[in-house]
Amino acid sequence: MTVPVEKVQVSTENRDGMDSLSASSARPGAVQLPTKETAAAQKRRERLLTICIPLCVIASLIVLWHVVVTVNEIPHYILPGPWLVVNALVSDWHILLPALWVTTKITLMSLALALIGGGGMAILLVQSRWIETALYPIMVILQVTPIIAIAPLILIYAPTTQSALLICAFVVAFFPILSNMVQGLKSVDHNLLNLYELYGATRWQTLIYLKLPSCLPYFMTGLRIGGGLALIAAVVAEFAAGSAGAGSGLAFRLLESQFRLNISRLFAALFLLASLGVLIFALTSFISWWTLHRWHESSLKREN
């Protein structure tokens, strides 16, 4: 059997073209496609920079703080240096640790109640337009009213100071979760709603299998916002309550340090509050990523 001359020529030209392409790619200055090793190294470098850059900025600010205090000879009762704050954090740890636990417990409990209450109320409001018309304005009024204004009333009618602090933190964290989840439940694709109706799905089946998964990104946004607001409300409520004693939180330790001019302990308490806020934000962000990173557009990884 003879091979046509045209096919032999085409194959020879293809082979020559591949050889020329490989030769051109080997030339200096040619565009090289990234390999798996270089892509992995680039990702590791980006992660390292993401961690190192904020740490370097924080370290620079601490050094600048130390230099300003040392050069200007600022008294420690006005602005203590970083080492005095670290010493206060270590020496007063037996005082600050119980207060940190009280504030953490109130924050997490109020956030959990806000998640349950806000999610349940959002489902109830969306299921019935009349209930939404009746109750939603009251919830808006509670949200726009400053918590510092209604905290005295809550302190009067609450059975204990701790329950009053819990109610104040709950009220502040409740509305962001409610409003975000209501928005998510109302943002479901109408084509999918029509499809579920076409197949005869009940209202509860549509809620469980369509509306709740669709509103999950909105719920996670409300979770991240509510976590920070719950901590803020717990501190503000404790300021308003003026509670003292063994069951007091970090807010009382701040006031106590201010009255005694123990500014080093005040800065140490502020550091613990900031660390608690960062930890809550990191935890809620991780929960959001873990829930959404497999399917939602906001958490999917892309090359571009």
Short mmCIF file of C-alpha atoms in Angstrom, two decimals:
data_model
loop_
_atom_site.label_atom_id
_atom_site.label_comp_id
_atom_site.label_asym_id
_atom_site.label_seq_id
_atom_site.Cartn_x
_atom_site.Cartn_y
_atom_site.Cartn_z
CA MET A 1 0.00 0.00 0.00
CA THR A 2 1.42 3.36 -0.97
CA VAL A 3 1.15 6.51 1.16
CA PRO A 4 0.07 9.66 -0.68
CA VAL A 5 2.74 12.24 -1.13
CA GLU A 6 0.51 15.02 0.24
CA LYS A 7 0.09 13.27 3.63
CA VAL A 8 3.81 12.67 3.94
CA GLN A 9 4.47 16.31 3.23
CA VAL A 10 1.85 17.46 5.77
CA SER A 11 3.25 15.23 8.50
CA THR A 12 6.76 16.44 7.73
CA GLU A 13 5.60 20.05 7.90
CA ASN A 14 3.83 19.43 11.24
CA ARG A 15 6.96 17.82 12.67
CA ASP A 16 9.08 20.71 11.44
CA GLY A 17 6.60 23.16 12.96
CA MET A 18 6.74 21.41 16.35
CA ASP A 19 10.52 21.41 16.25
CA SER A 20 10.59 25.10 15.45
CA LEU A 21 8.05 25.81 18.24
CA SER A 22 10.13 23.93 20.80
CA ALA A 23 13.26 25.67 19.58
CA SER A 24 11.61 29.09 19.81
CA SER A 25 10.35 28.35 23.32
CA ALA A 26 13.88 27.50 24.36
CA ARG A 27 15.22 30.82 23.15
CA PRO A 28 16.01 33.46 25.77
CA GLY A 29 13.19 35.95 26.22
CA ALA A 30 10.49 33.56 24.97
CA VAL A 31 7.19 33.37 26.90
CA GLN A 32 7.24 30.37 29.24
CA LEU A 33 4.01 28.81 30.44
CA PRO A 34 3.93 28.48 34.27
CA THR A 35 4.41 24.95 35.56
CA LYS A 36 2.74 23.43 38.60
CA GLU A 37 5.86 23.98 40.70
CA THR A 38 6.11 27.68 39.85
CA ALA A 39 2.37 28.19 40.46
CA ALA A 40 2.62 26.49 43.86
CA ALA A 41 5.68 28.56 44.75
CA GLN A 42 3.86 31.73 43.73
CA LYS A 43 0.88 30.84 45.93
CA ARG A 44 3.17 30.15 48.89
CA ARG A 45 4.88 33.49 48.35
CA GLU A 46 1.55 35.31 48.22
CA ARG A 47 0.38 33.62 51.43
CA LEU A 48 3.66 34.48 53.13
CA LEU A 49 3.37 38.11 52.05
CA THR A 50 -0.25 38.20 53.22
CA ILE A 51 0.91 37.19 56.70
CA CYS A 52 4.20 39.08 56.87
CA ILE A 53 3.04 42.48 55.64
CA PRO A 54 0.42 43.04 58.40
CA LEU A 55 2.84 41.73 61.04
CA CYS A 56 5.55 44.11 59.82
CA VAL A 57 3.13 47.04 59.91
CA ILE A 58 2.05 46.18 63.48
CA ALA A 59 5.68 45.75 64.57
CA SER A 60 6.57 49.11 63.02
CA LEU A 61 3.73 50.82 64.88
CA ILE A 62 4.87 49.28 68.17
CA VAL A 63 8.44 50.43 67.57
CA LEU A 64 7.19 53.92 66.70
CA TRP A 65 5.10 53.93 69.88
CA HIS A 66 8.16 53.01 71.96
CA VAL A 67 10.31 55.65 70.27
CA VAL A 68 7.72 58.41 70.78
CA VAL A 69 7.33 57.57 74.47
CA THR A 70 11.08 57.33 75.05
CA VAL A 71 12.17 60.42 73.12
CA ASN A 72 9.45 62.70 74.50
CA GLU A 73 9.75 61.22 78.03
CA ILE A 74 6.00 60.85 78.35
CA PRO A 75 4.92 59.81 81.88
CA HIS A 76 3.58 56.28 82.18
CA TYR A 77 0.30 57.52 83.70
CA ILE A 78 -0.38 59.40 80.43
CA LEU A 79 0.98 57.01 77.81
CA PRO A 80 2.82 53.87 78.92
CA GLY A 81 5.33 52.17 76.70
CA PRO A 82 4.75 48.79 75.09
CA TRP A 83 6.83 46.95 77.70
CA LEU A 84 4.77 48.40 80.56
CA VAL A 85 1.61 47.19 78.84
CA VAL A 86 3.11 43.70 78.46
CA ASN A 87 4.13 43.72 82.14
CA ALA A 88 0.61 44.76 83.15
CA LEU A 89 -0.85 42.03 80.98
CA VAL A 90 1.32 39.43 82.72
CA SER A 91 1.09 40.73 86.28
CA ASP A 92 -2.67 41.41 86.18
CA TRP A 93 -3.55 38.27 84.28
CA HIS A 94 -5.42 36.85 87.27
CA ILE A 95 -7.70 39.91 87.16
CA LEU A 96 -8.06 40.26 83.39
CA LEU A 97 -8.64 36.60 82.56
CA PRO A 98 -11.96 36.22 84.49
CA ALA A 99 -13.16 39.52 83.01
CA LEU A 100 -12.24 38.31 79.53
CA TRP A 101 -14.19 35.11 80.09
CA VAL A 102 -17.29 37.04 81.23
CA THR A 103 -17.22 39.29 78.16
CA THR A 104 -16.60 36.34 75.84
CA LYS A 105 -19.45 34.34 77.35
CA ILE A 106 -21.94 37.21 77.02
CA THR A 107 -20.85 37.89 73.44
CA LEU A 108 -21.10 34.29 72.25
CA MET A 109 -24.39 33.62 74.03
CA SER A 110 -25.98 36.77 72.61
CA LEU A 111 -24.69 35.91 69.13
CA ALA A 112 -26.12 32.39 69.36
CA LEU A 113 -29.50 33.75 70.48
CA ALA A 114 -29.41 36.33 67.69
CA LEU A 115 -28.71 33.62 65.11
CA ILE A 116 -31.63 31.52 66.32
CA GLY A 117 -34.02 34.42 66.82
CA GLY A 118 -33.03 36.33 63.69
CA GLY A 119 -33.18 33.25 61.47
CA GLY A 120 -36.52 32.11 62.86
CA MET A 121 -38.07 35.57 62.66
CA ALA A 122 -36.83 36.02 59.08
CA ILE A 123 -38.50 32.78 58.02
CA LEU A 124 -41.70 33.85 59.77
CA LEU A 125 -41.71 37.28 58.12
CA VAL A 126 -41.12 35.93 54.63
CA GLN A 127 -43.78 33.23 54.93
CA SER A 128 -46.51 35.77 55.65
CA ARG A 129 -46.73 39.28 54.22
CA TRP A 130 -49.17 40.39 56.93
CA ILE A 131 -46.79 39.36 59.70
CA GLU A 132 -43.96 41.24 57.98
CA THR A 133 -46.13 44.34 57.66
CA ALA A 134 -47.04 44.18 61.35
CA LEU A 135 -43.71 43.35 62.97
CA TYR A 136 -40.97 44.70 60.72
CA PRO A 137 -41.48 48.40 61.67
CA ILE A 138 -41.18 47.53 65.37
CA MET A 139 -37.88 45.76 64.74
CA VAL A 140 -36.59 48.72 62.75
CA ILE A 141 -37.46 51.02 65.66
CA LEU A 142 -35.57 48.77 68.07
CA GLN A 143 -32.55 48.77 65.76
CA VAL A 144 -32.33 52.52 65.13
CA THR A 145 -32.78 53.36 68.81
CA PRO A 146 -29.33 53.62 70.46
CA ILE A 147 -28.72 50.75 72.85
CA ILE A 148 -27.25 53.16 75.41
CA ALA A 149 -30.69 54.84 75.57
CA ILE A 150 -32.69 51.68 76.30
CA ALA A 151 -30.05 49.98 78.45
CA PRO A 152 -31.31 51.66 81.69
CA LEU A 153 -34.81 50.30 81.05
CA ILE A 154 -33.45 46.83 80.39
CA LEU A 155 -31.43 47.05 83.62
CA ILE A 156 -34.56 47.95 85.55
CA TYR A 157 -36.76 45.16 84.23
CA ALA A 158 -34.19 42.38 83.80
CA PRO A 159 -33.92 39.99 86.76
CA THR A 160 -30.10 40.10 86.94
CA THR A 161 -27.32 42.29 85.60
CA GLN A 162 -25.90 39.47 83.49
CA SER A 163 -29.25 38.85 81.83
CA ALA A 164 -29.55 42.59 81.12
CA LEU A 165 -26.16 42.59 79.44
CA LEU A 166 -27.19 39.52 77.43
CA ILE A 167 -30.42 41.20 76.29
CA CYS A 168 -28.59 44.38 75.22
CA ALA A 169 -26.05 42.44 73.19
CA PHE A 170 -28.83 40.30 71.68
CA VAL A 171 -30.85 43.34 70.55
CA VAL A 172 -27.87 44.84 68.72
CA ALA A 173 -26.77 41.60 67.01
CA PHE A 174 -30.32 40.51 66.16
CA PHE A 175 -31.25 42.99 63.43
CA PRO A 176 -28.27 42.53 61.04
CA ILE A 177 -28.91 38.80 60.95
CA LEU A 178 -32.63 39.34 60.49
CA SER A 179 -32.33 41.92 57.71
CA ASN A 180 -29.68 39.99 55.78
CA MET A 181 -31.62 36.74 55.95
CA VAL A 182 -34.88 38.41 54.91
CA GLN A 183 -33.08 39.93 51.94
CA GLY A 184 -31.64 36.53 51.06
CA LEU A 185 -34.99 34.77 51.27
CA LYS A 186 -36.51 37.40 48.99
CA SER A 187 -33.66 37.18 46.46
CA VAL A 188 -34.35 33.63 45.30
CA ASP A 189 -34.49 33.17 41.52
CA HIS A 190 -38.12 33.42 40.41
CA ASN A 191 -37.53 30.90 37.65
CA LEU A 192 -36.56 28.32 40.26
CA LEU A 193 -39.61 29.24 42.32
CA ASN A 194 -41.81 28.69 39.28
CA LEU A 195 -40.08 25.35 38.64
CA TYR A 196 -40.76 24.16 42.20
CA GLU A 197 -44.36 25.29 41.86
CA LEU A 198 -44.65 23.48 38.54
CA TYR A 199 -43.53 20.21 40.13
CA GLY A 200 -46.01 20.63 42.98
CA ALA A 201 -43.57 21.32 45.83
CA THR A 202 -45.14 22.43 49.08
CA ARG A 203 -44.26 25.70 50.80
CA TRP A 204 -42.02 23.95 53.33
CA GLN A 205 -40.26 21.94 50.65
CA THR A 206 -39.55 25.14 48.73
CA LEU A 207 -38.28 26.75 51.92
CA ILE A 208 -35.97 23.89 52.93
CA TYR A 209 -34.59 22.86 49.55
CA LEU A 210 -34.51 26.20 47.70
CA LYS A 211 -34.88 29.33 49.82
CA LEU A 212 -32.65 28.41 52.76
CA PRO A 213 -29.67 27.27 50.63
CA SER A 214 -30.05 30.34 48.41
CA CYS A 215 -30.02 32.76 51.36
CA LEU A 216 -26.99 31.13 53.01
CA PRO A 217 -24.48 33.77 51.73
CA TYR A 218 -26.68 36.55 53.13
CA PHE A 219 -26.94 34.70 56.44
CA MET A 220 -23.16 34.39 56.64
CA THR A 221 -22.81 38.12 56.01
CA GLY A 222 -25.18 38.79 58.88
CA LEU A 223 -23.16 36.39 61.04
CA ARG A 224 -19.91 38.30 60.45
CA ILE A 225 -21.59 41.64 61.16
CA GLY A 226 -23.48 40.36 64.19
CA GLY A 227 -20.35 38.88 65.78
CA GLY A 228 -18.61 42.25 65.95
CA LEU A 229 -21.75 44.09 67.03
CA ALA A 230 -22.43 41.60 69.81
CA LEU A 231 -19.02 42.34 71.34
CA ILE A 232 -19.53 46.10 71.02
CA ALA A 233 -22.99 45.89 72.58
CA ALA A 234 -21.71 43.75 75.46
CA VAL A 235 -19.07 46.36 76.31
CA VAL A 236 -21.46 49.32 75.93
CA ALA A 237 -24.11 47.59 78.06
CA GLU A 238 -21.58 46.94 80.78
CA PHE A 239 -20.57 50.60 80.68
CA ALA A 240 -24.22 51.55 81.15
CA ALA A 241 -24.77 48.96 83.87
CA GLY A 242 -21.71 49.95 85.86
CA SER A 243 -21.48 46.43 87.23
CA ALA A 244 -18.61 45.60 89.56
CA GLY A 245 -17.30 42.66 91.48
CA ALA A 246 -16.12 39.22 90.57
CA GLY A 247 -18.67 38.79 87.75
CA SER A 248 -17.70 41.93 85.85
CA GLY A 249 -16.22 41.95 82.37
CA LEU A 250 -13.48 43.83 80.62
CA ALA A 251 -15.56 47.00 80.37
CA PHE A 252 -15.56 47.41 84.13
CA ARG A 253 -11.80 46.77 84.21
CA LEU A 254 -11.39 49.59 81.71
CA LEU A 255 -13.34 51.98 83.92
CA GLU A 256 -11.54 50.80 87.03
CA SER A 257 -8.14 51.32 85.43
CA GLN A 258 -9.18 54.78 84.28
CA PHE A 259 -10.32 55.84 87.76
CA ARG A 260 -7.12 54.53 89.35
CA LEU A 261 -4.90 56.00 86.59
CA ASN A 262 -3.56 52.53 85.94
CA ILE A 263 -3.16 53.23 82.23
CA SER A 264 -0.98 50.16 81.66
CA ARG A 265 -3.79 47.85 82.76
CA LEU A 266 -6.23 49.91 80.67
CA PHE A 267 -4.12 49.31 77.56
CA ALA A 268 -3.84 45.62 78.45
CA ALA A 269 -7.64 45.35 78.70
CA LEU A 270 -7.98 47.15 75.37
CA PHE A 271 -5.54 44.70 73.83
CA LEU A 272 -7.62 41.76 75.08
CA LEU A 273 -10.82 43.31 73.73
CA ALA A 274 -9.23 43.90 70.34
CA SER A 275 -7.85 40.36 70.28
CA LEU A 276 -11.29 38.97 71.15
CA GLY A 277 -12.86 40.98 68.32
CA VAL A 278 -10.26 39.75 65.83
CA LEU A 279 -10.78 36.17 66.99
CA ILE A 280 -14.56 36.41 66.59
CA PHE A 281 -14.18 37.93 63.12
CA ALA A 282 -11.71 35.21 62.11
CA LEU A 283 -14.02 32.48 63.44
CA THR A 284 -17.11 33.81 61.64
CA SER A 285 -15.11 34.35 58.44
CA PHE A 286 -13.84 30.76 58.58
CA ILE A 287 -17.37 29.46 59.10
CA SER A 288 -18.52 31.50 56.11
CA TRP A 289 -15.65 30.23 53.94
CA TRP A 290 -16.13 26.62 55.02
CA THR A 291 -19.83 26.82 54.16
CA LEU A 292 -19.56 28.60 50.82
CA HIS A 293 -16.16 27.82 49.28
CA ARG A 294 -17.34 24.72 47.38
CA TRP A 295 -20.19 26.30 45.47
CA HIS A 296 -20.73 30.03 45.89
CA GLU A 297 -19.19 32.63 43.59
CA SER A 298 -17.92 34.81 46.43
CA SER A 299 -15.64 32.06 47.80
CA LEU A 300 -14.55 30.14 44.71
CA LYS A 301 -10.89 30.34 43.76
CA ARG A 302 -10.11 31.54 40.24
CA GLU A 303 -6.92 31.98 38.33
CA ASN A 304 -7.85 35.57 37.41
#
